[in-house]
């Protein structure tokens, strides 16, 4: 028998979250962001749930190929664009749209031999300082692209650094709006946080440049996977997002410990009263963060309790003091949804590890078997 650990991908939740993002975006078309193998879920496993998306956005050409192999004929966008001239041939062959964020990528397009012009998204660095043309160089990049026979429609794009926090998007919006106001083309601005927190009523469009935030295409990632982009200010439940990944494992041993007994490597947890503890078949080699301290929330048979001591490679100890009915073979839900419907938000576990839901999803280990459910 394989180790009793399982990750479950919830197709109905993926569908629900996509619908939720669509509602937030008004009339905007929705890129389902599936980079990093669909945030660790597996592109092939989320495809059914994201069928209603208007397109798929990702980074790796290999992932783009996989989306085409699944039969997707609609738009695919390379969020970092191409990395080498020969990638443009694949863009032609697979009909990929691609981001243009630097001069070198324009040079590659100019050198590309093709009869079929390509759709590009020209990226402005409006303050994130990662990818894109500086505002003062954006229009000359646009003009140069627009003159190339290799280029079809040019869309305008930027990315927000603080959509999830107090700085917000206003400053970057103002920069973007000032430079692009009279340029033709579709716009794409919002990640999950911008979409949920800063989308504004399209009716206000005429007067308020903030309205551009929603624009023509939105690019939600994390929200589609049921994690709140601005946790702990808001929870996934607050945004009406459902968990799309459950990580669960069985209790494979029970220990009764006495007062003064310790648990796990380094004896970081010491009992101040007699306790019953369960040993769960999940450790950091499965993708559960080793940095989760004693007290990290966990569900046992759907009942909230906590971890005890250090996470080891293959096991974690959990407190069964308040779960007397639990025993050998009971199920521990490390994050996601338990059989009784109780939810342990991945964000709550990530916060205990000092990180975000994104990282936990992406780090789900290869050795964990994955099942897709409805
Ligand atoms: C990853 C990414 C997104 C999605 O971000 P989330 O925070 O997961 O919604 C959107 N746009 C770009 C350019 C990205 O790289």
mmCIF file of N, CA and C in Angstrom, residues 1-7 247-254 278-283 286 298-301 314-318 320 326-334 339:
data_model
loop_
_atom_site.group_PDB
_atom_site.id
_atom_site.type_symbol
_atom_site.label_atom_id
_atom_site.label_comp_id
_atom_site.label_asym_id
_atom_site.label_seq_id
_atom_site.Cartn_x
_atom_site.Cartn_y
_atom_site.Cartn_z
ATOM 1 N N UNK A 1 0.840 -1.203 0.000
ATOM 2 C CA UNK A 1 0.000 0.000 0.000
ATOM 3 C C UNK A 1 0.875 1.253 0.000
ATOM 4 N N UNK A 2 0.522 2.247 -0.831
ATOM 5 C CA UNK A 2 1.304 3.494 -0.814
ATOM 6 C C UNK A 2 1.137 4.213 0.515
ATOM 7 N N UNK A 3 2.020 5.129 0.812
ATOM 8 C CA UNK A 3 1.868 5.946 2.023
ATOM 9 C C UNK A 3 0.498 6.602 2.003
ATOM 10 N N UNK A 4 -0.147 6.634 3.173
ATOM 11 C CA UNK A 4 -1.515 7.184 3.204
ATOM 12 C C UNK A 4 -1.527 8.709 3.232
ATOM 13 N N UNK A 5 -1.162 9.287 2.106
ATOM 14 C CA UNK A 5 -1.206 10.747 1.955
ATOM 15 C C UNK A 5 -1.783 11.030 0.579
ATOM 16 N N UNK A 6 -2.564 12.089 0.474
ATOM 17 C CA UNK A 6 -3.229 12.387 -0.793
ATOM 18 C C UNK A 6 -3.508 13.874 -0.913
ATOM 19 N N UNK A 7 -3.229 14.406 -2.095
ATOM 20 C CA UNK A 7 -3.686 15.764 -2.423
ATOM 21 C C UNK A 7 -4.891 15.623 -3.344
ATOM 22 N N UNK A 247 -4.722 18.903 1.139
ATOM 23 C CA UNK A 247 -3.645 17.964 1.449
ATOM 24 C C UNK A 247 -4.044 17.238 2.726
ATOM 25 N N UNK A 248 -4.148 15.924 2.648
ATOM 26 C CA UNK A 248 -4.591 15.126 3.797
ATOM 27 C C UNK A 248 -3.739 13.878 3.925
ATOM 28 N N UNK A 249 -3.586 13.411 5.156
ATOM 29 C CA UNK A 249 -2.817 12.184 5.397
ATOM 30 C C UNK A 249 -3.390 11.496 6.627
ATOM 31 N N UNK A 250 -3.088 10.214 6.767
ATOM 32 C CA UNK A 250 -3.650 9.441 7.876
ATOM 33 C C UNK A 250 -2.744 9.487 9.099
ATOM 34 N N UNK A 251 -3.365 9.258 10.236
ATOM 35 C CA UNK A 251 -2.612 9.047 11.472
ATOM 36 C C UNK A 251 -2.117 7.604 11.464
ATOM 37 N N UNK A 252 -0.800 7.445 11.561
ATOM 38 C CA UNK A 252 -0.214 6.104 11.462
ATOM 39 C C UNK A 252 0.342 5.621 12.798
ATOM 40 N N UNK A 253 0.264 6.441 13.849
ATOM 41 C CA UNK A 253 0.690 6.005 15.187
ATOM 42 C C UNK A 253 0.055 6.927 16.214
ATOM 43 N N UNK A 254 -0.170 6.354 17.398
ATOM 44 C CA UNK A 254 -0.696 7.136 18.525
ATOM 45 C C UNK A 254 0.305 6.986 19.671
ATOM 46 N N UNK A 278 -1.198 12.175 17.925
ATOM 47 C CA UNK A 278 -1.238 11.370 16.704
ATOM 48 C C UNK A 278 -0.054 11.715 15.826
ATOM 49 N N UNK A 279 0.451 10.698 15.128
ATOM 50 C CA UNK A 279 1.565 10.927 14.204
ATOM 51 C C UNK A 279 1.019 10.798 12.775
ATOM 52 N N UNK A 280 1.151 11.870 12.021
ATOM 53 C CA UNK A 280 0.540 11.972 10.690
ATOM 54 C C UNK A 280 1.583 11.705 9.612
ATOM 55 N N UNK A 281 1.181 10.968 8.577
ATOM 56 C CA UNK A 281 2.112 10.575 7.503
ATOM 57 C C UNK A 281 2.312 11.700 6.485
ATOM 58 N N UNK A 282 2.780 12.829 6.970
ATOM 59 C CA UNK A 282 3.075 13.965 6.077
ATOM 60 C C UNK A 282 4.211 14.756 6.697
ATOM 61 N N UNK A 283 5.202 15.096 5.896
ATOM 62 C CA UNK A 283 6.333 15.861 6.422
ATOM 63 C C UNK A 283 6.815 16.873 5.405
ATOM 64 N N UNK A 286 6.981 16.174 1.752
ATOM 65 C CA UNK A 286 5.715 16.192 0.998
ATOM 66 C C UNK A 286 5.320 17.610 0.613
ATOM 67 N N UNK A 298 -4.540 22.390 12.238
ATOM 68 C CA UNK A 298 -4.718 21.167 11.452
ATOM 69 C C UNK A 298 -6.109 20.638 11.817
ATOM 70 N N UNK A 299 -6.746 19.917 10.900
ATOM 71 C CA UNK A 299 -8.027 19.293 11.219
ATOM 72 C C UNK A 299 -7.806 17.792 11.355
ATOM 73 N N UNK A 300 -8.369 17.183 12.411
ATOM 74 C CA UNK A 300 -8.336 15.726 12.522
ATOM 75 C C UNK A 300 -9.782 15.237 12.504
ATOM 76 N N UNK A 301 -10.085 14.419 11.524
ATOM 77 C CA UNK A 301 -11.479 14.023 11.252
ATOM 78 C C UNK A 301 -12.382 15.259 11.232
ATOM 79 N N UNK A 314 9.064 13.090 7.093
ATOM 80 C CA UNK A 314 7.934 12.265 6.665
ATOM 81 C C UNK A 314 6.752 12.294 7.619
ATOM 82 N N UNK A 315 6.870 12.979 8.726
ATOM 83 C CA UNK A 315 5.822 12.942 9.752
ATOM 84 C C UNK A 315 5.660 14.274 10.473
ATOM 85 N N UNK A 316 4.447 14.435 11.022
ATOM 86 C CA UNK A 316 4.144 15.565 11.906
ATOM 87 C C UNK A 316 3.336 14.992 13.065
ATOM 88 N N UNK A 317 3.518 15.537 14.263
ATOM 89 C CA UNK A 317 2.688 15.138 15.403
ATOM 90 C C UNK A 317 1.554 16.144 15.575
ATOM 91 N N UNK A 318 0.379 15.613 15.949
ATOM 92 C CA UNK A 318 -0.768 16.496 16.198
ATOM 93 C C UNK A 318 -1.370 16.196 17.568
ATOM 94 N N UNK A 320 -4.162 15.371 20.059
ATOM 95 C CA UNK A 320 -5.486 14.725 20.001
ATOM 96 C C UNK A 320 -6.279 14.945 21.285
ATOM 97 N N UNK A 326 -10.646 10.332 17.757
ATOM 98 C CA UNK A 326 -9.665 10.081 16.688
ATOM 99 C C UNK A 326 -8.696 8.983 17.104
ATOM 100 N N UNK A 327 -8.235 8.212 16.132
ATOM 101 C CA UNK A 327 -7.287 7.144 16.420
ATOM 102 C C UNK A 327 -6.512 6.767 15.172
ATOM 103 N N UNK A 328 -5.944 5.552 15.192
ATOM 104 C CA UNK A 328 -5.224 5.055 14.023
ATOM 105 C C UNK A 328 -6.139 5.133 12.803
ATOM 106 N N UNK A 329 -5.618 5.640 11.716
ATOM 107 C CA UNK A 329 -6.404 5.699 10.477
ATOM 108 C C UNK A 329 -7.257 6.942 10.355
ATOM 109 N N UNK A 330 -7.335 7.739 11.408
ATOM 110 C CA UNK A 330 -8.056 9.006 11.272
ATOM 111 C C UNK A 330 -7.349 9.879 10.238
ATOM 112 N N UNK A 331 -8.108 10.786 9.643
ATOM 113 C CA UNK A 331 -7.544 11.643 8.601
ATOM 114 C C UNK A 331 -7.186 13.011 9.160
ATOM 115 N N UNK A 332 -5.962 13.421 8.905
ATOM 116 C CA UNK A 332 -5.546 14.790 9.232
ATOM 117 C C UNK A 332 -5.574 15.608 7.946
ATOM 118 N N UNK A 333 -6.291 16.719 7.984
ATOM 119 C CA UNK A 333 -6.298 17.634 6.843
ATOM 120 C C UNK A 333 -5.289 18.728 7.142
ATOM 121 N N UNK A 334 -4.238 18.790 6.332
ATOM 122 C CA UNK A 334 -3.163 19.775 6.567
ATOM 123 C C UNK A 334 -3.555 21.141 6.029
ATOM 124 N N UNK A 339 -13.628 15.898 5.132
ATOM 125 C CA UNK A 339 -14.809 15.154 4.666
ATOM 126 C C UNK A 339 -16.097 15.729 5.250
#
